XYZ file of N, CA and C in Angstrom:
321
model
N -40.924 -116.030 -90.467
C -40.678 -114.692 -90.359
C -40.139 -114.228 -91.770
N -40.682 -113.630 -93.000
C -39.930 -113.174 -93.745
C -39.267 -111.892 -93.435
N -38.324 -111.754 -94.569
C -37.125 -110.210 -93.803
C -37.762 -109.254 -94.202
N -38.976 -109.326 -94.760
C -39.695 -107.885 -95.014
C -40.489 -107.581 -94.183
N -41.511 -108.460 -93.664
C -41.876 -108.470 -92.122
C -40.986 -108.168 -90.922
N -39.980 -108.754 -91.029
C -39.080 -108.716 -89.541
C -38.725 -106.864 -89.944
N -37.995 -106.632 -91.013
C -37.313 -105.501 -91.171
C -39.010 -103.959 -90.812
N -39.697 -104.552 -90.988
C -40.772 -103.551 -90.164
C -40.395 -103.099 -88.863
N -40.014 -103.927 -88.215
C -39.770 -103.273 -86.346
C -40.817 -103.002 -85.614
N -40.917 -101.765 -85.274
C -42.157 -101.487 -84.366
C -43.099 -101.319 -85.169
N -43.487 -100.698 -86.773
C -44.286 -100.871 -87.065
C -44.899 -102.436 -87.605
N -44.464 -103.093 -87.227
C -45.136 -104.727 -87.358
C -45.643 -105.041 -86.054
N -45.166 -104.678 -85.057
C -45.538 -104.748 -83.449
C -47.164 -104.235 -83.459
N -47.124 -102.648 -84.004
C -48.208 -101.834 -83.857
C -49.278 -102.598 -84.888
N -48.842 -103.313 -86.148
C -49.957 -103.774 -86.771
C -50.341 -105.176 -86.332
N -49.299 -105.851 -85.434
C -50.121 -107.116 -84.560
C -51.156 -106.653 -83.540
N -50.753 -105.302 -82.843
C -51.444 -105.131 -81.676
C -53.163 -104.959 -82.696
N -52.887 -104.231 -84.107
C -54.487 -104.159 -84.372
C -55.284 -105.145 -84.848
N -54.227 -106.244 -85.675
C -55.075 -107.450 -85.949
C -55.501 -107.876 -84.531
N -54.712 -108.287 -83.737
C -55.154 -109.149 -82.532
C -56.642 -108.357 -82.002
N -56.486 -106.847 -81.840
C -57.656 -106.196 -81.272
C -59.033 -106.372 -82.123
N -58.440 -106.431 -83.333
C -60.031 -106.702 -84.252
C -60.475 -107.641 -84.133
N -59.527 -108.846 -84.138
C -59.892 -110.101 -84.365
C -60.571 -110.630 -82.962
N -59.718 -110.015 -81.851
C -60.238 -110.329 -80.382
C -61.984 -109.990 -80.438
N -61.867 -108.590 -81.135
C -63.339 -108.261 -80.746
C -64.481 -109.299 -81.666
N -64.122 -109.917 -82.726
C -64.988 -110.403 -83.248
C -65.557 -112.043 -82.638
N -66.845 -111.808 -82.422
C -67.360 -112.772 -81.604
C -67.011 -113.771 -82.490
N -66.710 -115.083 -81.710
C -66.566 -116.647 -82.592
C -65.276 -116.403 -83.248
N -64.540 -115.630 -83.269
C -63.208 -115.730 -84.039
C -62.599 -117.189 -84.111
N -61.735 -117.832 -85.280
C -61.608 -118.611 -85.113
C -60.266 -118.745 -86.082
N -59.044 -119.538 -85.925
C -58.210 -119.655 -86.700
C -58.323 -120.303 -88.151
N -57.546 -120.118 -89.180
C -57.926 -120.828 -90.188
C -58.063 -122.428 -90.083
N -57.392 -122.988 -89.108
C -57.762 -124.119 -88.599
C -59.128 -125.338 -88.175
N -59.880 -123.626 -87.647
C -61.299 -123.668 -87.461
C -61.252 -123.834 -85.337
N -60.065 -123.526 -85.113
C -60.235 -123.657 -83.655
C -59.674 -122.385 -83.274
N -60.622 -122.051 -81.611
C -60.704 -120.679 -81.432
C -59.273 -120.136 -80.860
N -58.818 -118.826 -80.418
C -57.365 -118.350 -80.436
C -57.436 -118.517 -78.662
N -56.600 -118.885 -78.163
C -56.193 -118.798 -76.602
C -55.852 -117.285 -76.688
N -56.347 -116.081 -76.347
C -55.635 -114.976 -76.172
C -54.824 -114.887 -75.204
N -54.660 -115.827 -73.768
C -53.946 -115.929 -72.927
C -52.481 -116.732 -73.089
N -52.521 -117.214 -73.966
C -51.104 -118.233 -74.257
C -50.058 -117.296 -74.855
N -48.920 -117.218 -74.416
C -47.684 -116.464 -75.034
C -47.123 -117.529 -75.964
N -46.369 -116.771 -76.797
C -45.173 -117.198 -77.574
C -44.079 -117.806 -76.677
N -43.380 -119.028 -76.949
C -43.528 -119.798 -78.060
C -44.340 -121.302 -78.253
N -45.820 -120.956 -77.396
C -46.783 -121.979 -77.369
C -47.273 -121.990 -78.695
N -47.419 -123.357 -79.488
C -48.118 -123.586 -80.674
C -49.359 -123.017 -80.977
N -50.362 -122.909 -79.850
C -51.558 -122.231 -79.785
C -51.577 -120.840 -79.266
N -50.732 -120.103 -79.209
C -50.259 -118.920 -79.429
C -50.867 -118.053 -80.433
N -50.682 -116.616 -80.294
C -51.509 -116.072 -81.404
C -50.550 -115.255 -82.162
N -50.339 -115.611 -83.543
C -49.433 -114.783 -84.076
C -50.240 -114.403 -85.647
N -49.454 -113.229 -85.887
C -49.960 -112.767 -87.191
C -49.539 -113.503 -88.601
N -50.845 -114.205 -88.962
C -51.003 -114.507 -90.439
C -51.141 -113.534 -91.766
N -50.226 -113.556 -92.741
C -50.307 -113.003 -93.971
C -51.257 -114.168 -94.729
N -53.059 -113.522 -95.063
C -54.030 -114.502 -95.634
C -53.836 -114.396 -96.909
N -52.952 -114.180 -97.773
C -51.949 -114.257 -99.248
C -51.034 -113.878 -99.172
N -49.947 -115.171 -99.214
C -48.368 -114.762 -98.948
C -48.274 -113.286 -99.731
N -46.723 -112.774 -98.954
C -46.376 -111.633 -100.153
C -45.721 -112.267 -101.376
N -45.467 -113.295 -101.139
C -44.310 -114.155 -102.145
C -45.725 -113.973 -103.307
N -46.383 -114.187 -103.429
C -47.892 -114.413 -103.900
C -48.542 -113.377 -104.544
N -48.049 -112.032 -104.337
C -48.674 -110.750 -104.349
C -49.350 -110.354 -103.031
N -49.685 -110.639 -102.295
C -50.232 -110.449 -101.002
C -49.781 -109.264 -100.394
N -50.015 -108.340 -99.842
C -49.874 -107.005 -99.691
C -49.232 -107.191 -97.759
N -47.788 -106.613 -97.677
C -47.226 -107.086 -96.560
C -48.032 -106.556 -95.300
N -48.558 -105.161 -95.299
C -48.848 -104.425 -94.267
C -50.431 -103.981 -94.467
N -51.012 -104.355 -95.309
C -52.686 -103.996 -95.334
C -53.339 -104.951 -94.360
N -54.015 -104.363 -93.511
C -55.239 -105.221 -92.472
C -55.842 -106.042 -92.855
N -56.200 -105.872 -94.048
C -57.294 -106.995 -95.192
C -56.550 -108.105 -95.163
N -55.260 -108.078 -95.052
C -54.596 -109.392 -95.476
C -53.845 -109.450 -94.395
N -54.066 -109.286 -93.256
C -53.647 -109.823 -92.011
C -54.715 -110.576 -91.400
N -54.700 -111.900 -90.312
C -55.585 -112.242 -89.470
C -54.564 -113.067 -88.329
N -55.051 -113.104 -87.341
C -54.630 -114.039 -86.133
C -54.636 -115.105 -86.379
N -53.552 -116.111 -86.511
C -53.856 -117.748 -86.412
C -52.667 -118.393 -85.322
N -53.108 -119.175 -84.605
C -52.466 -120.108 -83.939
C -51.222 -119.876 -84.631
N -50.044 -119.827 -83.872
C -48.567 -119.845 -84.155
C -48.181 -120.990 -85.056
N -48.513 -121.972 -84.491
C -48.282 -123.360 -85.004
C -48.582 -123.764 -86.172
N -50.439 -122.940 -86.693
C -50.914 -123.359 -87.885
C -50.069 -122.239 -88.947
N -49.846 -121.267 -88.560
C -49.156 -120.188 -89.367
C -47.876 -120.772 -89.575
N -46.969 -121.371 -88.700
C -45.372 -121.832 -88.775
C -45.417 -123.002 -90.343
N -46.843 -123.865 -89.997
C -46.939 -124.847 -91.261
C -47.305 -124.703 -92.135
N -48.092 -123.597 -92.142
C -48.854 -123.041 -93.503
C -47.554 -122.386 -94.215
N -46.794 -121.808 -93.465
C -45.632 -121.048 -94.074
C -44.793 -122.083 -94.641
N -44.551 -123.133 -94.108
C -43.743 -124.205 -94.492
C -44.114 -125.121 -95.557
N -45.563 -125.368 -95.724
C -45.967 -125.970 -96.561
C -45.640 -125.336 -97.943
N -46.383 -123.697 -97.863
C -46.054 -123.038 -98.659
C -44.896 -122.961 -99.530
N -43.771 -122.949 -98.836
C -42.450 -122.984 -99.165
C -42.148 -124.381 -100.030
N -42.449 -125.012 -99.377
C -42.777 -126.621 -100.086
C -43.116 -126.519 -101.562
N -44.537 -126.341 -101.641
C -45.094 -126.215 -103.015
C -44.237 -124.745 -104.193
N -43.793 -124.052 -103.577
C -43.154 -123.030 -104.268
C -41.876 -123.812 -104.739
N -41.392 -124.642 -103.675
C -39.843 -125.093 -104.560
C -40.503 -126.184 -105.522
N -41.146 -126.876 -105.060
C -41.591 -127.811 -106.298
C -42.536 -127.231 -107.414
N -43.035 -126.323 -107.454
C -43.394 -125.093 -108.938
C -42.034 -124.841 -109.350
N -40.987 -124.396 -108.504
C -39.712 -124.089 -109.105
C -39.148 -125.408 -109.831
N -38.989 -126.532 -109.625
C -38.516 -127.246 -109.834
C -39.043 -127.785 -111.373
N -40.659 -127.960 -110.866
C -41.227 -128.382 -112.436
C -40.730 -127.540 -113.488
N -40.743 -126.311 -113.128
C -40.161 -124.925 -114.224
C -39.110 -125.463 -114.822
N -38.139 -125.812 -113.754
C -36.879 -126.007 -114.498
C -36.514 -127.443 -115.213
N -37.373 -128.146 -115.190
C -37.554 -129.301 -115.759
C -37.421 -129.606 -117.326
N -36.401 -130.742 -117.572
C -36.513 -130.186 -119.310
C -36.796 -131.781 -119.705
N -37.587 -131.697 -120.276
C -38.238 -132.984 -121.281
C -38.053 -133.156 -122.385
N -36.980 -133.988 -122.640
C -36.740 -134.914 -124.231
C -37.651 -136.009 -124.550
N -37.605 -135.541 -125.901
C -38.679 -136.800 -126.602
C -37.536 -137.068 -127.758
N -37.831 -138.335 -127.442
C -37.069 -139.092 -128.700
C -37.833 -139.620 -129.570
N -37.376 -139.828 -130.830
C -38.208 -140.336 -131.833
C -37.817 -141.592 -131.988
N -38.503 -142.416 -131.640
C -38.121 -144.057 -131.834
C -37.756 -144.411 -133.317
N -38.244 -143.652 -134.021
C -37.641 -144.282 -135.515
C -36.459 -143.770 -135.806
N -35.889 -142.628 -134.998
C -34.264 -142.512 -135.065
C -32.853 -143.548 -134.192
N -33.785 -144.342 -133.449
C -32.709 -144.825 -132.762
C -32.337 -146.317 -133.204
């Protein structure tokens, strides 16, 4: 959970209730993994519901826009976040890499 999302406090809970109500009312709603949400499961069950940012806030996605929020399994959401963090770290390392070209004629 990002610090910005955590800092929303009560507003975060209100948004979560709105997202859950919207998605639960959508016939055939599925998590991004393709499996249905079991609305009766509670945290910390990995198949319980959680709020997912469709477009990560670090990538420019809106923090509180209902259009950018969707219900996902807790496990799927956690895995997605971890995978995205690893991708960002690889991108940062690649951007910091220094390429040294040596002209063989100078050796």
